[in-house]
PDB file of C-alpha atoms in Angstrom:
ATOM      1  CA  HIS A   1       1.643  -4.160  10.535  1.00  0.00           C
ATOM      2  CA  GLY A   2       1.709  -0.402  10.121  1.00  0.00           C
ATOM      3  CA  SER A   3       5.313  -0.133  11.262  1.00  0.00           C
ATOM      4  CA  HIS A   4       6.347  -2.883   8.858  1.00  0.00           C
ATOM      5  CA  VAL A   5       4.590  -1.175   5.942  1.00  0.00           C
ATOM      6  CA  THR A   6       6.113   2.175   6.917  1.00  0.00           C
ATOM      7  CA  GLY A   7       9.594   0.660   6.910  1.00  0.00           C
ATOM      8  CA  ILE A   8       9.123  -0.636   3.379  1.00  0.00           C
ATOM      9  CA  ILE A   9       8.080   2.796   2.161  1.00  0.00           C
ATOM     10  CA  ALA A  10      10.484   5.027   4.042  1.00  0.00           C
ATOM     11  CA  GLY A  11      13.221   2.959   5.725  1.00  0.00           C
ATOM     12  CA  SER A  12      16.466   4.960   5.723  1.00  0.00           C
ATOM     13  CA  THR A  13      18.850   2.345   7.122  1.00  0.00           C
ATOM     14  CA  LYS A  14      21.452   0.961   4.747  1.00  0.00           C
ATOM     15  CA  SER A  15      22.657  -2.580   4.178  1.00  0.00           C
ATOM     16  CA  GLU A  16      26.318  -3.526   4.104  1.00  0.00           C
ATOM     17  CA  ASN A  17      26.547  -2.753   0.390  1.00  0.00           C
ATOM     18  CA  GLY A  18      25.391   0.807   1.018  1.00  0.00           C
ATOM     19  CA  LYS A  19      21.926   0.446  -0.467  1.00  0.00           C
ATOM     20  CA  PHE A  20      18.845   1.778   1.301  1.00  0.00           C
ATOM     21  CA  ASN A  21      16.359  -0.781   2.600  1.00  0.00           C
ATOM     22  CA  GLY A  22      13.327   1.457   2.035  1.00  0.00           C
ATOM     23  CA  ILE A  23      11.915   2.342  -1.370  1.00  0.00           C
ATOM     24  CA  ALA A  24      11.789   6.110  -0.697  1.00  0.00           C
ATOM     25  CA  PRO A  25      14.237   6.670   2.192  1.00  0.00           C
ATOM     26  CA  ASP A  26      13.706   9.736   4.371  1.00  0.00           C
ATOM     27  CA  VAL A  27      10.469  10.666   2.610  1.00  0.00           C
ATOM     28  CA  TYR A  28       8.383  13.162   4.599  1.00  0.00           C
ATOM     29  CA  LEU A  29       5.976  10.813   6.323  1.00  0.00           C
ATOM     30  CA  LEU A  30       2.647  11.286   8.058  1.00  0.00           C
ATOM     31  CA  SER A  31       1.060   8.355   9.881  1.00  0.00           C
ATOM     32  CA  VAL A  32      -2.711   8.594  10.289  1.00  0.00           C
ATOM     33  CA  LYS A  33      -3.830   5.972  12.770  1.00  0.00           C
ATOM     34  CA  ALA A  34      -7.252   4.407  12.211  1.00  0.00           C
ATOM     35  CA  PHE A  35      -6.703   0.920  13.676  1.00  0.00           C
ATOM     36  CA  ASP A  36      -6.289  -0.194  17.281  1.00  0.00           C
ATOM     37  CA  ARG A  37      -3.453  -2.304  18.645  1.00  0.00           C
ATOM     38  CA  LYS A  38      -5.364  -5.469  17.735  1.00  0.00           C
ATOM     39  CA  GLY A  39      -5.608  -4.409  14.107  1.00  0.00           C
ATOM     40  CA  GLN A  40      -9.322  -3.625  14.310  1.00  0.00           C
ATOM     41  CA  SER A  41     -11.113  -0.611  12.895  1.00  0.00           C
ATOM     42  CA  SER A  42     -14.426   0.522  11.455  1.00  0.00           C
ATOM     43  CA  TYR A  43     -15.692   2.424   8.455  1.00  0.00           C
ATOM     44  CA  SER A  44     -16.246   5.518  10.585  1.00  0.00           C
ATOM     45  CA  LYS A  45     -12.675   5.526  11.918  1.00  0.00           C
ATOM     46  CA  VAL A  46     -11.147   5.034   8.469  1.00  0.00           C
ATOM     47  CA  LEU A  47     -13.388   7.778   7.096  1.00  0.00           C
ATOM     48  CA  ASP A  48     -12.278  10.102   9.903  1.00  0.00           C
ATOM     49  CA  GLY A  49      -8.682   9.479   8.849  1.00  0.00           C
ATOM     50  CA  LEU A  50      -9.404  10.063   5.175  1.00  0.00           C
ATOM     51  CA  ASN A  51     -11.299  13.241   6.027  1.00  0.00           C
ATOM     52  CA  TRP A  52      -8.337  14.519   8.065  1.00  0.00           C
ATOM     53  CA  ILE A  53      -6.025  13.849   5.123  1.00  0.00           C
ATOM     54  CA  TYR A  54      -8.296  15.748   2.754  1.00  0.00           C
ATOM     55  CA  HIS A  55      -8.508  18.821   4.976  1.00  0.00           C
ATOM     56  CA  ASN A  56      -4.774  18.852   5.750  1.00  0.00           C
ATOM     57  CA  ARG A  57      -3.450  17.906   2.315  1.00  0.00           C
ATOM     58  CA  THR A  58      -2.243  21.417   1.475  1.00  0.00           C
ATOM     59  CA  GLN A  59      -0.708  22.202   4.850  1.00  0.00           C
ATOM     60  CA  TYR A  60       1.409  19.037   4.814  1.00  0.00           C
ATOM     61  CA  ASN A  61       1.778  18.754   1.013  1.00  0.00           C
ATOM     62  CA  ILE A  62       0.336  15.232   1.011  1.00  0.00           C
ATOM     63  CA  ARG A  63       0.899  13.733  -2.446  1.00  0.00           C
ATOM     64  CA  VAL A  64       0.749   9.951  -1.879  1.00  0.00           C
ATOM     65  CA  LEU A  65      -1.596   7.949   0.337  1.00  0.00           C
ATOM     66  CA  ASN A  66      -0.858   4.311   1.093  1.00  0.00           C
ATOM     67  CA  LEU A  67      -3.855   2.276   2.235  1.00  0.00           C
ATOM     68  CA  SER A  68      -2.647  -1.173   3.245  1.00  0.00           C
ATOM     69  CA  LEU A  69      -6.095  -2.225   4.343  1.00  0.00           C
ATOM     70  CA  GLY A  70      -9.228  -3.797   2.949  1.00  0.00           C
ATOM     71  CA  SER A  71     -12.858  -4.486   3.683  1.00  0.00           C
ATOM     72  CA  GLU A  72     -15.363  -6.877   2.158  1.00  0.00           C
ATOM     73  CA  VAL A  73     -17.239  -5.463  -0.818  1.00  0.00           C
ATOM     74  CA  GLN A  74     -20.884  -4.876   0.118  1.00  0.00           C
ATOM     75  CA  SER A  75     -22.088  -2.560  -2.655  1.00  0.00           C
ATOM     76  CA  ASN A  76     -21.135  -1.082  -5.997  1.00  0.00           C
ATOM     77  CA  TYR A  77     -17.934   0.882  -5.625  1.00  0.00           C
ATOM     78  CA  TRP A  78     -19.651   4.232  -6.188  1.00  0.00           C
ATOM     79  CA  ASP A  79     -22.008   3.659  -3.246  1.00  0.00           C
ATOM     80  CA  ASP A  80     -19.264   2.748  -0.780  1.00  0.00           C
ATOM     81  CA  PRO A  81     -18.340   5.609   1.603  1.00  0.00           C
ATOM     82  CA  ILE A  82     -14.626   4.752   1.706  1.00  0.00           C
ATOM     83  CA  ASN A  83     -14.496   4.578  -2.081  1.00  0.00           C
ATOM     84  CA  GLN A  84     -16.254   7.930  -2.282  1.00  0.00           C
ATOM     85  CA  ALA A  85     -13.652   9.395   0.067  1.00  0.00           C
ATOM     86  CA  VAL A  86     -10.623   8.049  -1.806  1.00  0.00           C
ATOM     87  CA  SER A  87     -12.105   9.239  -5.100  1.00  0.00           C
ATOM     88  CA  LYS A  88     -12.316  12.732  -3.625  1.00  0.00           C
ATOM     89  CA  LEU A  89      -8.664  12.510  -2.527  1.00  0.00           C
ATOM     90  CA  TRP A  90      -7.639  11.350  -6.002  1.00  0.00           C
ATOM     91  CA  GLU A  91      -9.480  14.281  -7.577  1.00  0.00           C
ATOM     92  CA  ALA A  92      -7.710  16.596  -5.110  1.00  0.00           C
ATOM     93  CA  GLY A  93      -4.310  15.510  -6.444  1.00  0.00           C
ATOM     94  CA  ILE A  94      -3.337  12.700  -4.077  1.00  0.00           C
ATOM     95  CA  VAL A  95      -2.041   9.436  -5.530  1.00  0.00           C
ATOM     96  CA  VAL A  96      -3.936   6.713  -3.663  1.00  0.00           C
ATOM     97  CA  VAL A  97      -2.284   3.280  -3.561  1.00  0.00           C
ATOM     98  CA  THR A  98      -4.017   0.337  -1.905  1.00  0.00           C
ATOM     99  CA  SER A  99      -3.681  -3.399  -1.439  1.00  0.00           C
ATOM    100  CA  ALA A 100      -5.687  -5.866  -3.508  1.00  0.00           C
ATOM    101  CA  GLY A 101      -6.490  -8.098  -0.535  1.00  0.00           C
ATOM    102  CA  ASN A 102      -5.308 -11.504   0.655  1.00  0.00           C
ATOM    103  CA  ASN A 103      -8.341 -13.599  -0.292  1.00  0.00           C
ATOM    104  CA  GLY A 104      -6.605 -15.802  -2.858  1.00  0.00           C
ATOM    105  CA  HIS A 105      -7.289 -16.392  -6.521  1.00  0.00           C
ATOM    106  CA  ASN A 106     -11.047 -16.072  -6.466  1.00  0.00           C
ATOM    107  CA  ASP A 107     -12.967 -13.979  -8.963  1.00  0.00           C
ATOM    108  CA  MET A 108     -14.175 -10.641  -7.579  1.00  0.00           C
ATOM    109  CA  SER A 109     -12.160 -11.068  -4.390  1.00  0.00           C
ATOM    110  CA  ILE A 110     -10.623  -7.567  -4.466  1.00  0.00           C
ATOM    111  CA  THR A 111     -11.400  -5.669  -1.264  1.00  0.00           C
ATOM    112  CA  VAL A 112     -12.544  -2.094  -0.626  1.00  0.00           C
ATOM    113  CA  PRO A 113     -11.085   0.354  -1.614  1.00  0.00           C
ATOM    114  CA  GLY A 114      -9.105  -1.734  -4.086  1.00  0.00           C
ATOM    115  CA  ASN A 115     -12.238  -2.152  -6.188  1.00  0.00           C
ATOM    116  CA  ASN A 116     -12.226   1.571  -6.952  1.00  0.00           C
ATOM    117  CA  PRO A 117     -11.319   1.852 -10.659  1.00  0.00           C
ATOM    118  CA  TYR A 118      -9.556   5.209 -10.334  1.00  0.00           C
ATOM    119  CA  ILE A 119      -6.905   4.470  -7.712  1.00  0.00           C
ATOM    120  CA  ILE A 120      -3.889   2.134  -7.950  1.00  0.00           C
ATOM    121  CA  THR A 121      -4.557  -1.375  -6.645  1.00  0.00           C
ATOM    122  CA  VAL A 122      -1.566  -3.630  -6.048  1.00  0.00           C
ATOM    123  CA  GLY A 123      -1.349  -7.414  -5.988  1.00  0.00           C
ATOM    124  CA  ALA A 124       1.575  -9.415  -4.617  1.00  0.00           C
ATOM    125  CA  ILE A 125       4.276 -11.475  -6.292  1.00  0.00           C
ATOM    126  CA  THR A 126       7.052 -13.561  -4.788  1.00  0.00           C
ATOM    127  CA  ASP A 127      10.618 -14.141  -5.887  1.00  0.00           C
ATOM    128  CA  SER A 128      10.384 -17.743  -4.568  1.00  0.00           C
ATOM    129  CA  TYR A 129      13.417 -16.997  -2.371  1.00  0.00           C
ATOM    130  CA  THR A 130      15.662 -16.534  -5.422  1.00  0.00           C
ATOM    131  CA  PRO A 131      15.980 -12.737  -5.646  1.00  0.00           C
ATOM    132  CA  PHE A 132      18.399 -12.766  -8.573  1.00  0.00           C
ATOM    133  CA  ASP A 133      16.501 -15.299 -10.659  1.00  0.00           C
ATOM    134  CA  TYR A 134      13.345 -13.792 -12.166  1.00  0.00           C
ATOM    135  CA  SER A 135      12.318 -16.948 -14.013  1.00  0.00           C
ATOM    136  CA  ASP A 136      10.470 -18.375 -10.997  1.00  0.00           C
ATOM    137  CA  ASP A 137       8.758 -15.148  -9.895  1.00  0.00           C
ATOM    138  CA  ARG A 138       4.974 -15.550  -9.709  1.00  0.00           C
ATOM    139  CA  VAL A 139       1.816 -14.088  -8.245  1.00  0.00           C
ATOM    140  CA  THR A 140       1.390 -15.286  -4.669  1.00  0.00           C
ATOM    141  CA  THR A 141      -1.389 -17.736  -3.849  1.00  0.00           C
ATOM    142  CA  PHE A 142      -2.933 -15.307  -1.340  1.00  0.00           C
ATOM    143  CA  SER A 143      -3.144 -12.283  -3.650  1.00  0.00           C
ATOM    144  CA  SER A 144      -6.760 -11.361  -4.470  1.00  0.00           C
ATOM    145  CA  THR A 145      -7.839 -11.165  -8.084  1.00  0.00           C
ATOM    146  CA  GLY A 146     -10.457  -9.411 -10.173  1.00  0.00           C
ATOM    147  CA  PRO A 147     -12.414  -8.516 -12.029  1.00  0.00           C
ATOM    148  CA  THR A 148     -14.487  -6.323  -9.758  1.00  0.00           C
ATOM    149  CA  VAL A 149     -18.238  -6.754  -9.529  1.00  0.00           C
ATOM    150  CA  GLU A 150     -18.585  -3.929 -12.048  1.00  0.00           C
ATOM    151  CA  GLY A 151     -16.138  -5.608 -14.449  1.00  0.00           C
ATOM    152  CA  PHE A 152     -12.995  -3.546 -13.920  1.00  0.00           C
ATOM    153  CA  VAL A 153      -9.599  -5.239 -14.243  1.00  0.00           C
ATOM    154  CA  LYS A 154      -7.900  -5.322 -10.846  1.00  0.00           C
ATOM    155  CA  PRO A 155      -5.220  -5.186  -9.649  1.00  0.00           C
ATOM    156  CA  GLU A 156      -3.564  -2.934 -12.218  1.00  0.00           C
ATOM    157  CA  VAL A 157      -0.067  -3.850 -11.067  1.00  0.00           C
ATOM    158  CA  VAL A 158       1.769  -6.313  -8.865  1.00  0.00           C
ATOM    159  CA  ALA A 159       4.835  -5.810  -6.702  1.00  0.00           C
ATOM    160  CA  TYR A 160       6.894  -7.939  -4.353  1.00  0.00           C
ATOM    161  CA  GLY A 161       4.796  -8.861  -1.328  1.00  0.00           C
ATOM    162  CA  GLY A 162       5.997 -12.357  -0.458  1.00  0.00           C
ATOM    163  CA  HIS A 163       8.260 -12.649   2.632  1.00  0.00           C
ATOM    164  CA  ILE A 164       9.221  -8.963   2.592  1.00  0.00           C
ATOM    165  CA  SER A 165      11.702  -7.825   5.237  1.00  0.00           C
ATOM    166  CA  SER A 166      11.413  -4.541   7.061  1.00  0.00           C
ATOM    167  CA  LYS A 167      13.094  -3.203  10.175  1.00  0.00           C
ATOM    168  CA  VAL A 168      10.688  -3.325  13.110  1.00  0.00           C
ATOM    169  CA  ASP A 169      11.617  -2.630  16.714  1.00  0.00           C
ATOM    170  CA  ASP A 170      11.047  -5.826  18.711  1.00  0.00           C
ATOM    171  CA  ARG A 171       9.208  -3.806  21.362  1.00  0.00           C
ATOM    172  CA  PHE A 172       6.470  -3.068  18.838  1.00  0.00           C
ATOM    173  CA  ALA A 173       6.486  -6.351  16.933  1.00  0.00           C
ATOM    174  CA  THR A 174       3.480  -7.886  18.657  1.00  0.00           C
ATOM    175  CA  GLY A 175       2.235  -9.830  15.637  1.00  0.00           C
ATOM    176  CA  LYS A 176       3.307 -13.181  14.229  1.00  0.00           C
ATOM    177  CA  PHE A 177       6.482 -12.098  12.498  1.00  0.00           C
ATOM    178  CA  PHE A 178       9.237 -14.244  11.121  1.00  0.00           C
ATOM    179  CA  LYS A 179      12.802 -13.296  11.924  1.00  0.00           C
ATOM    180  CA  SER A 180      14.615 -12.244   8.783  1.00  0.00           C
ATOM    181  CA  LEU A 181      18.089 -13.420   7.862  1.00  0.00           C
ATOM    182  CA  LEU A 182      19.012  -9.840   6.986  1.00  0.00           C
ATOM    183  CA  GLY A 183      19.984  -8.957  10.520  1.00  0.00           C
ATOM    184  CA  ILE A 184      18.824  -7.867  13.940  1.00  0.00           C
ATOM    185  CA  GLY A 185      15.468  -6.158  14.039  1.00  0.00           C
ATOM    186  CA  TYR A 186      14.270  -7.265  10.613  1.00  0.00           C
ATOM    187  CA  GLN A 187      10.931  -9.024  10.387  1.00  0.00           C
ATOM    188  CA  GLU A 188       9.351 -10.786   7.429  1.00  0.00           C
ATOM    189  CA  ILE A 189       5.675 -10.485   6.517  1.00  0.00           C
ATOM    190  CA  SER A 190       3.822 -11.524   3.390  1.00  0.00           C
ATOM    191  CA  GLY A 191       0.803  -9.671   2.051  1.00  0.00           C
ATOM    192  CA  THR A 192      -0.571  -7.319  -0.546  1.00  0.00           C
ATOM    193  CA  SER A 193      -0.133  -4.648   2.141  1.00  0.00           C
ATOM    194  CA  GLN A 194       3.604  -5.009   1.651  1.00  0.00           C
ATOM    195  CA  ALA A 195       3.238  -4.877  -2.134  1.00  0.00           C
ATOM    196  CA  SER A 196       1.169  -1.704  -1.848  1.00  0.00           C
ATOM    197  CA  ALA A 197       3.928  -0.130   0.229  1.00  0.00           C
ATOM    198  CA  VAL A 198       6.477  -0.853  -2.494  1.00  0.00           C
ATOM    199  CA  VAL A 199       4.369   0.941  -5.117  1.00  0.00           C
ATOM    200  CA  SER A 200       3.651   3.852  -2.755  1.00  0.00           C
ATOM    201  CA  GLY A 201       7.398   4.347  -2.378  1.00  0.00           C
ATOM    202  CA  VAL A 202       7.826   4.278  -6.152  1.00  0.00           C
ATOM    203  CA  ALA A 203       5.072   6.895  -6.529  1.00  0.00           C
ATOM    204  CA  ALA A 204       6.823   9.140  -3.996  1.00  0.00           C
ATOM    205  CA  LEU A 205      10.086   8.911  -5.935  1.00  0.00           C
ATOM    206  CA  MET A 206       8.270   9.762  -9.166  1.00  0.00           C
ATOM    207  CA  LEU A 207       6.767  12.876  -7.596  1.00  0.00           C
ATOM    208  CA  GLN A 208      10.114  13.875  -6.130  1.00  0.00           C
ATOM    209  CA  TYR A 209      11.566  13.754  -9.647  1.00  0.00           C
ATOM    210  CA  ASN A 210       8.581  15.530 -11.217  1.00  0.00           C
ATOM    211  CA  PRO A 211       6.218  17.229  -8.740  1.00  0.00           C
ATOM    212  CA  ASN A 212       3.919  18.283 -11.582  1.00  0.00           C
ATOM    213  CA  LEU A 213       2.650  14.765 -12.246  1.00  0.00           C
ATOM    214  CA  SER A 214      -1.057  14.256 -11.617  1.00  0.00           C
ATOM    215  CA  PRO A 215      -2.398  11.071  -9.975  1.00  0.00           C
ATOM    216  CA  ASP A 216      -3.498   9.877 -13.431  1.00  0.00           C
ATOM    217  CA  ASP A 217       0.011  10.529 -14.780  1.00  0.00           C
ATOM    218  CA  VAL A 218       1.568   8.513 -11.961  1.00  0.00           C
ATOM    219  CA  LYS A 219      -0.851   5.631 -12.429  1.00  0.00           C
ATOM    220  CA  CYS A 220      -0.335   5.461 -16.198  1.00  0.00           C
ATOM    221  CA  ARG A 221       3.454   5.556 -15.888  1.00  0.00           C
ATOM    222  CA  ILE A 222       3.524   2.884 -13.192  1.00  0.00           C
ATOM    223  CA  ILE A 223       1.295   0.596 -15.287  1.00  0.00           C
TER     224      ILE A 223
END
């Protein structure tokens, strides 16, 4: 999962027509691991990762944080420890992008930290396997919807997250991937995690073009 998301953000391989297959190819990338090989984690482990990012943000010039993860909402957003942590990162100048969740079109189904009103929450759309025909593009059936418990509109944006291809080494592809038609080593996954990765790449390109943009600037321009 993490490798697939990383490939969407930063893949530097090129297709036959010379176009990059990642949104922000060759971006300076840091991977902070908070999940085990079975895809399991805990609040404490995620918070450890977020804390590390906060304390090392200046040394590594961390400007964008992609959080393709989600947890069930159990409190108001301001009482949730992960939401408190991502709010602190946002205030420190880091653009935080997260997935809306894959709980389907149910009211208040956005996951933590996607229910945080300050950060960028991304839902998923599909091109219905017709990439050059936009007339049949739609929100995927799995993409979580708002509003949040507190009444905030979420997600703010949607991006392509249905059957997204990314180059993943077969030695590390232990999940239930679908072989892509794009070529050897490409795997397809659907999810708001993939959509979040697309927007994180866009945010990185925006900051490359104008490093002076604040997280609020980036969010407003993306919306």
